[in-house]
Each structure stands twice: as structure tokens, then as C-alpha cells.
Coordinates of C-alpha atoms in Angstrom, one line a residue:
M1 CA 211.0 165.5 103.4
K2 CA 210.9 161.9 104.6
V3 CA 210.9 158.9 102.3
S4 CA 207.4 157.8 103.3
T5 CA 206.1 161.1 102.1
E6 CA 208.2 161.3 99.0
I7 CA 207.2 157.8 97.6
L8 CA 203.5 158.7 98.0
H9 CA 203.9 161.8 95.8
I10 CA 206.3 160.9 93.0
K11 CA 204.4 161.1 89.7
V12 CA 205.8 160.9 86.1
D13 CA 205.3 164.1 84.1
D14 CA 203.3 162.7 81.1
R15 CA 202.5 165.9 79.3
D16 CA 204.9 165.1 76.5
A17 CA 204.2 161.4 76.4
R18 CA 201.8 161.6 73.4
P19 CA 200.7 158.0 73.4
S20 CA 199.4 156.4 70.2
V21 CA 196.3 155.2 72.1
T22 CA 194.7 156.6 75.1
P23 CA 196.1 154.8 78.2
I24 CA 193.8 153.3 80.9
Y25 CA 192.9 155.9 83.5
Q26 CA 192.7 153.3 86.3
C27 CA 191.9 155.9 89.0
S28 CA 188.8 156.6 91.0
A29 CA 189.4 160.3 91.6
F30 CA 190.9 163.3 89.8
S31 CA 191.8 166.8 90.9
A32 CA 188.9 168.9 92.2
D33 CA 189.3 171.3 89.2
S34 CA 189.3 168.4 86.7
A35 CA 186.6 168.0 84.1
F36 CA 186.2 164.4 85.3
F37 CA 186.4 164.8 89.1
Y38 CA 185.3 161.3 90.0
S39 CA 185.2 158.1 87.9
R40 CA 181.6 157.3 89.1
K41 CA 180.6 160.5 87.1
A42 CA 183.0 160.4 84.2
N43 CA 186.4 159.0 83.2
P44 CA 188.6 159.8 80.1
N45 CA 188.3 156.2 78.8
V46 CA 184.5 156.1 79.2
T47 CA 184.2 159.6 77.6
E48 CA 186.3 158.6 74.6
L49 CA 184.2 155.5 74.1
E50 CA 181.0 157.5 74.3
Q51 CA 182.3 160.0 71.7
V52 CA 183.2 157.2 69.3
V53 CA 179.9 155.5 69.7
A54 CA 177.9 158.7 69.3
S55 CA 179.8 159.5 66.1
L56 CA 179.0 156.0 64.8
E57 CA 175.4 156.3 65.7
G58 CA 175.1 159.9 64.6
S59 CA 173.6 160.8 67.9
E60 CA 174.1 163.9 70.1
Y61 CA 174.7 161.9 73.3
A62 CA 176.0 158.5 74.5
L63 CA 176.2 156.9 77.9
A64 CA 178.2 153.8 78.8
Y65 CA 177.0 151.4 81.5
S66 CA 178.5 148.3 83.2
T67 CA 176.3 145.8 81.3
G68 CA 173.5 145.8 78.7
M69 CA 171.0 144.9 81.4
S70 CA 172.1 147.8 83.6
A71 CA 171.5 150.1 80.5
I72 CA 168.0 148.8 80.1
Y73 CA 167.3 149.1 83.8
M74 CA 168.4 152.7 83.9
V75 CA 166.2 153.5 80.9
L76 CA 163.2 152.0 82.8
E77 CA 164.1 154.4 85.6
L78 CA 162.7 157.1 83.4
L79 CA 159.2 155.7 84.1
K80 CA 157.0 157.1 86.8
P81 CA 154.9 154.8 89.1
G82 CA 151.7 153.8 87.4
A83 CA 153.0 154.3 83.9
S84 CA 152.0 152.4 80.9
L85 CA 154.8 150.2 79.5
V86 CA 154.5 148.2 76.2
I87 CA 157.0 145.6 75.2
N88 CA 157.2 143.5 72.1
K89 CA 156.1 139.8 72.3
Y90 CA 159.5 138.6 70.9
I91 CA 162.3 139.7 73.2
Y92 CA 165.3 138.5 75.1
G93 CA 164.3 136.3 78.0
C94 CA 166.1 138.3 80.8
S95 CA 164.7 141.6 79.4
Y96 CA 161.3 140.0 79.5
K97 CA 161.6 139.1 83.1
L98 CA 163.1 142.5 84.0
F99 CA 160.1 144.3 82.5
Q100 CA 157.7 142.1 84.4
R101 CA 159.4 142.6 87.7
Y102 CA 160.1 146.3 87.2
A103 CA 156.5 147.0 86.2
A104 CA 155.2 145.1 89.2
R105 CA 157.5 147.0 91.6
I106 CA 156.4 150.5 90.4
G107 CA 152.8 149.6 89.7
A108 CA 153.2 150.1 86.0
H109 CA 150.7 148.6 83.6
L110 CA 152.6 146.2 81.3
T111 CA 151.2 145.3 77.9
I112 CA 152.8 142.7 75.6
L113 CA 152.0 143.1 71.9
D114 CA 153.2 141.7 68.7
L115 CA 154.6 144.9 67.1
T116 CA 155.6 143.0 64.0
T117 CA 151.9 143.2 62.9
Q118 CA 149.5 145.9 62.1
E119 CA 147.1 144.4 64.7
G120 CA 149.8 144.9 67.4
L121 CA 150.3 148.6 66.4
K122 CA 146.5 149.2 66.5
A123 CA 146.4 147.7 70.0
L124 CA 148.8 150.2 71.5
P125 CA 147.2 151.8 74.6
A126 CA 146.3 155.5 74.1
N127 CA 148.1 156.4 77.4
V128 CA 151.3 154.6 76.6
D129 CA 154.4 156.1 78.2
M130 CA 157.2 153.8 76.9
V131 CA 157.5 151.2 74.2
I132 CA 160.5 148.9 74.2
F133 CA 161.4 146.4 71.4
E134 CA 164.2 144.7 69.6
T135 CA 164.5 144.7 65.8
P136 CA 165.5 142.2 64.5
T137 CA 163.9 140.3 67.4
N138 CA 165.3 137.7 69.7
P139 CA 164.5 135.1 68.7
F140 CA 163.2 134.6 65.1
L141 CA 164.8 137.8 63.7
K142 CA 161.4 139.5 62.9
D143 CA 161.6 143.1 61.8
I144 CA 159.7 146.0 63.3
D145 CA 159.0 149.3 61.5
I146 CA 160.6 151.8 63.9
H147 CA 159.0 154.8 62.2
G148 CA 155.6 153.1 62.2
V149 CA 155.8 152.4 65.9
S150 CA 156.9 155.9 66.7
R151 CA 154.1 157.4 64.6
A152 CA 151.5 155.3 66.3
V153 CA 152.9 156.0 69.8
K154 CA 153.4 159.8 69.4
Q155 CA 149.9 160.5 67.9
N156 CA 148.5 159.4 71.3
N157 CA 151.2 160.7 73.6
P158 CA 153.9 163.0 72.1
Q159 CA 155.9 162.6 75.3
A160 CA 156.0 158.8 75.2
L161 CA 159.4 157.2 74.7
V162 CA 160.2 154.8 71.9
V163 CA 163.2 152.6 73.0
V164 CA 164.9 150.3 70.5
D165 CA 167.3 147.5 71.5
N166 CA 169.6 147.6 68.5
T167 CA 172.1 145.1 69.8
W168 CA 171.8 142.6 66.9
A169 CA 171.6 145.1 64.0
T170 CA 174.3 147.4 65.4
P171 CA 174.7 151.0 64.3
I172 CA 176.7 149.7 61.3
F173 CA 173.4 148.4 59.8
Q174 CA 170.6 150.3 61.6
K175 CA 170.3 153.7 63.3
P176 CA 167.0 153.8 65.3
L177 CA 167.2 157.5 66.2
N178 CA 167.0 158.3 62.4
F179 CA 163.6 156.5 62.3
G180 CA 161.8 158.1 65.2
A181 CA 163.2 156.3 68.2
D182 CA 164.0 158.4 71.3
I183 CA 166.5 155.9 72.7
S184 CA 168.8 153.4 71.0
L185 CA 170.5 150.9 73.3
Y186 CA 173.0 148.1 73.1
S187 CA 174.5 145.3 75.0
A188 CA 178.1 146.2 74.1
T189 CA 179.1 142.7 75.4
K190 CA 178.1 141.4 71.9
Y191 CA 179.3 142.9 68.6
F192 CA 180.9 146.0 70.1
S193 CA 183.3 143.9 72.1
G194 CA 183.4 141.0 69.7
H195 CA 186.1 139.1 71.7
S196 CA 184.2 137.7 74.7
D197 CA 186.4 139.6 77.1
V198 CA 184.4 142.5 78.3
M199 CA 180.8 143.5 79.3
G200 CA 179.1 146.8 78.8
G201 CA 175.9 148.6 77.8
L202 CA 175.4 151.7 75.7
V203 CA 172.5 154.2 75.5
L204 CA 172.2 156.8 72.7
V205 CA 169.9 159.8 72.7
N206 CA 169.4 163.1 70.9
N207 CA 167.3 164.8 73.6
Q208 CA 169.3 166.7 76.2
T209 CA 166.7 166.5 78.9
I210 CA 166.6 162.7 78.6
Y211 CA 170.4 162.6 78.5
N212 CA 170.6 164.7 81.7
R213 CA 168.2 162.4 83.5
L214 CA 170.1 159.3 82.5
L215 CA 173.4 160.9 83.4
E216 CA 172.1 161.8 86.8
G217 CA 170.7 158.3 87.3
R218 CA 174.0 156.7 86.3
F219 CA 175.9 158.9 88.7
Y220 CA 173.7 158.0 91.7
S221 CA 173.3 154.3 90.9
G222 CA 177.0 153.8 90.1
T223 CA 176.3 151.9 86.9
I224 CA 179.0 153.6 84.8
L225 CA 181.3 151.4 82.8
T226 CA 184.8 150.8 84.3
P227 CA 187.9 152.4 82.8
N228 CA 189.4 149.1 81.9
S229 CA 186.2 147.9 80.2
A230 CA 185.9 151.2 78.3
W231 CA 189.5 150.8 77.1
L232 CA 188.8 147.3 75.9
L233 CA 185.7 148.3 74.1
R234 CA 187.4 151.3 72.5
R235 CA 190.1 148.9 71.2
S236 CA 187.5 146.6 69.8
M237 CA 185.8 149.5 68.0
Q238 CA 188.9 149.8 65.8
T239 CA 188.0 146.6 64.0
F240 CA 184.2 146.9 64.3
N241 CA 183.6 147.6 60.6
L242 CA 185.9 144.8 59.5
R243 CA 184.4 142.3 61.9
M244 CA 180.8 143.1 60.9
E245 CA 181.7 142.8 57.2
K246 CA 183.2 139.3 57.8
H247 CA 180.2 138.2 60.0
S248 CA 177.8 139.4 57.3
Q249 CA 179.7 137.7 54.4
T250 CA 179.9 134.4 56.2
T251 CA 176.2 134.4 57.2
A252 CA 175.1 135.3 53.7
S253 CA 177.1 132.4 52.3
M254 CA 175.7 130.1 55.0
L255 CA 172.0 130.7 54.3
N256 CA 171.6 128.5 51.2
Y257 CA 173.8 125.8 52.7
L258 CA 171.7 125.7 55.8
R259 CA 168.4 125.7 53.9
E260 CA 169.6 122.7 51.8
L261 CA 170.7 120.6 54.8
P262 CA 168.2 117.7 55.4
F263 CA 168.5 118.2 59.2
I264 CA 167.0 121.7 59.2
E265 CA 163.3 122.5 58.7
H266 CA 163.5 126.3 58.7
V267 CA 166.1 129.1 58.7
Y268 CA 165.3 132.5 60.3
Y269 CA 167.0 135.5 58.9
P270 CA 165.9 139.2 59.0
R271 CA 164.4 141.1 56.1
I272 CA 167.0 143.6 54.9
D273 CA 165.0 146.4 53.3
G274 CA 168.0 148.6 52.5
K275 CA 166.4 151.6 54.3
Q276 CA 165.9 150.9 58.0
L277 CA 168.1 147.7 58.0
T278 CA 170.9 148.0 55.5
G279 CA 172.7 144.8 56.3
Y280 CA 173.1 142.1 59.0
G281 CA 175.7 140.4 61.1
G282 CA 176.3 136.8 62.1
I283 CA 173.4 135.4 64.1
V284 CA 170.7 133.1 62.7
F285 CA 168.1 130.7 64.1
V286 CA 167.2 127.3 62.7
D287 CA 164.5 124.8 63.5
I288 CA 166.0 121.3 63.5
R289 CA 164.0 118.2 62.6
P290 CA 161.8 117.0 65.5
D291 CA 163.4 113.6 65.6
L292 CA 166.8 115.2 66.1
V293 CA 165.8 117.4 69.1
P294 CA 166.5 114.7 71.8
F295 CA 170.1 114.5 70.6
Y296 CA 171.0 118.1 70.8
K297 CA 173.8 117.4 73.3
T298 CA 175.2 114.9 70.7
F299 CA 175.3 117.7 68.2
T300 CA 177.1 120.2 70.5
S301 CA 179.6 117.5 71.7
A302 CA 180.5 116.7 68.1
L303 CA 181.2 120.4 67.1
K304 CA 184.8 121.4 66.9
W305 CA 184.7 125.1 66.0
F306 CA 181.4 126.2 67.6
G307 CA 181.5 127.0 71.3
T308 CA 178.5 126.4 73.6
G309 CA 178.9 129.1 76.1
T310 CA 176.5 132.0 76.7
G311 CA 178.5 134.4 74.5
M312 CA 177.7 135.3 70.9
A313 CA 178.5 137.9 68.2
C314 CA 182.2 137.4 68.7
V315 CA 185.2 136.3 66.7
T316 CA 184.6 132.6 67.4
S317 CA 181.4 130.8 66.3
M318 CA 178.8 129.8 68.9
V319 CA 175.8 127.5 69.1
A320 CA 173.0 127.8 71.7
Q321 CA 169.5 126.5 72.4
P322 CA 167.2 129.5 73.4
F323 CA 164.8 127.2 75.3
S324 CA 167.5 126.3 77.9
G325 CA 169.8 129.4 77.3
S326 CA 168.8 132.9 76.5
H327 CA 165.1 132.4 77.5
A328 CA 165.7 129.9 80.3
S329 CA 164.3 132.4 82.9
M330 CA 160.9 132.3 81.3
T331 CA 158.2 129.7 82.2
D332 CA 157.5 126.9 79.8
Q333 CA 154.1 128.6 79.0
E334 CA 155.8 131.9 78.3
K335 CA 158.2 130.2 76.0
A336 CA 155.3 128.4 74.3
D337 CA 153.5 131.7 73.8
M338 CA 156.6 133.1 72.2
G339 CA 156.9 130.0 70.0
I340 CA 160.2 128.8 71.5
E341 CA 160.7 125.1 71.4
K342 CA 163.6 122.8 72.1
G343 CA 164.2 122.4 68.4
L344 CA 165.1 126.1 67.9
V345 CA 168.8 126.5 67.7
R346 CA 170.8 129.8 67.5
L347 CA 173.9 129.8 65.3
C348 CA 176.5 132.6 65.6
F349 CA 179.1 132.7 62.9
G350 CA 182.5 134.0 63.9
L351 CA 185.6 134.8 61.8
E352 CA 186.7 131.2 61.0
D353 CA 187.0 129.9 57.5
L354 CA 183.6 129.4 55.9
E355 CA 184.3 125.8 54.6
D356 CA 185.6 124.8 58.0
L357 CA 182.3 125.9 59.6
K358 CA 180.2 124.1 57.0
E359 CA 182.1 120.9 57.5
D360 CA 181.8 121.2 61.2
L361 CA 178.1 121.6 61.2
L362 CA 177.6 118.8 58.7
Q363 CA 179.6 116.2 60.7
A364 CA 177.8 117.3 63.9
F365 CA 174.4 116.9 62.3
E366 CA 175.4 113.5 60.9
A367 CA 176.5 112.5 64.5
M368 CA 172.9 113.2 65.6
E369 CA 171.5 111.1 62.8
H370 CA 173.9 108.3 63.6
K371 CA 172.8 108.4 67.2
I372 CA 169.2 107.9 66.0
D373 CA 170.2 105.0 63.9
Q374 CA 172.0 103.4 66.8
E375 CA 169.0 103.7 69.1
S376 CA 166.5 102.5 66.6
S377 CA 168.5 99.5 65.4
V378 CA 167.4 96.1 66.8
D379 CA 170.0 93.9 68.4
P380 CA 169.9 90.6 66.4
A381 CA 170.9 88.6 69.5

């Protein structure tokens, strides 16, 4: 045997390695008789993550995707041309645009309703095929009765699919499938990751037929999560409960503090009913005073412990303006219809010390007010 052949076929015998954590299977293909065969279909790291998430959700099946948006897109692929799609009025800006464009492409009828109200439920089309909503909503953290929506949908069309984006509640605090949802989905980039270092999407279902259709769609579209990303998410899952507990504690302590600040007009926080939603994490919205709005950049520049990137729900605190951030892809009229103005600010509390975060917000708000005083003062000369 020549050396060129030998070096290509030397492999370590790892049958007795017994690693404390599953290593990264950074390979595209497996033996023909392997249960995995090809990483576009399945991979040990992806499968392990899916098993962990399914256990946490209490679901029969889980599928991992490359991003949260790819997960949503593949769920939309369950629709047939000409279908009736209903979305909630309050929803993430990129999701909103995706629903618009996808519906137009397949000739689906798109209906936008406020499913937080009884009037919205009563307006559901009789021929609805799929309903998609977030609860708590993005923005404003409004709650939607999952069981109520499911009941209203199924009485008209038992085959219709109720899809809940559970990203912000997480399966720690809410399990949509237990309340009548057919599909529970997540942007794993947020709380599941928690460290701003990996992107991913997750879809959970109990129905085998739906699972098989989604699995086939993922295989042919190539939207499966990468082994490295799956490994990172699996690692993050080890501290999921602990992180969510800290996020929740910090946010609960922040609420009264924010409500008492003279710079804030309103604080948005979800209704925790103890049944559907049993707790909540670290994201809130606030309306700042109208006179402070022009000085938002002064506020963000003064912050020490709050980042200003597009990330959120991670170990470090973040601040963002939905008008120019999460909902920037929407038109000004669409934002106005949703009630999104420039004074709406999203605060995401990380794992920093509570008092440090309070002091940081206070000095940043005071910097805004100082800027107002500077611009309103009259030069005596």
C-alpha cells in the first residue's frame, strides 16, 4: 500500500472513547448503511438537539432548521396554492413581509386580524387553512388565547393548521401544543442560543403526517441546521433553565423601577395567567416621552452595559428601536397600523447585575434630558 492511499484511510477507532459530551460530527456523509446516511437528511448533533427540544416541549417530533425564518418558510410550504392564510396584526416585521410575499407568490388569500380580541376571532374566515401568530406578540407583548383560536379555527375547518411562534415565551413558560396548536416554532437564535453566537430554527409537532411532510421539505430544500450550530445549541440548552430564571428575575425587578422613571410613559409586559403562560423572560417594551424621542441616539451612545445590535434574549443586555430595527422592512403606514412609533423602545435584560443595569438606564435617560436642556437654553451672548 502506498502512502498516498494510507493517509486517506487512517481513522481512529473511537468505539471506546466514551466522550462526556457528543462531539461535533462535522461530516457531510456517512456509510450507506448508517441511520444518518447524509447530513442534509440527518446528523447525530442535529438529532440529539431535536430529541432534547422535543423532551422539553413534550412533543412527539422536532425539526431543526438553519434559522428561525427558514423554519417559518418551511411551515408555509404546507399551504397549497389559493389557500386562506390568517396572521395576527402584531407580529415580527420580517415575518409580516414573508407572509405577504409568500401569499402573493402562491395566490393565497392573506387576512390580517387582531387575534387578541373577540372581534378578531369572530372575523376568522370559514375557509381558513392556516393561522399563524406570536404570543406574547412582537411588539407590545399582547397575549393570545391559543385554545380559543384553535377552537374557533377547527370548528370551521378541522384540517386547518394553528401555528404559534413561541420564541419569546419559550417552552420553559409556554407549550402551545398543549393548548390546541398544531405547530410550535422558534427562532433558536434567541433564548435557546442565549449567547449571540449561533442561528437556528425549531419546529415542534405531534402529528406524524405533518412531521413527515416537513421532514421531506427540509431534505429537498437543504434547510437543515449545520452540525456545528446544533452542537452549540445543545451546549446552550444545558443552562437554559438557569438563564431563563435569571432573565425572569431581573425583568420582574425592573418593572416597578421602569414604571417610576419620569422618562417613560408606559411599560409593556405580558399577562402571566399561570395556565397558558406560566412565566416570562427578559424582553419588555417601553414608550419614552415624546420630547425625548429625537435624542434616542444620545440614549444609546450613553449606555455602557446595553448593546445596540440586532441580537436579543442573550446573556448581555440589549436595547433596540422596533421602528428602525425589527420592523424596519415594513412601510411607515404598516407600522402606524400596528401602532409602532419611534418612541417605542425594546429593552432586553441579560445576566448582568440588576443594580448596574438600573444605574446604566438612569444615566442614559438623564443624558437625553440634558441634551434637551442644552438645545433649549438660550445663549446670553
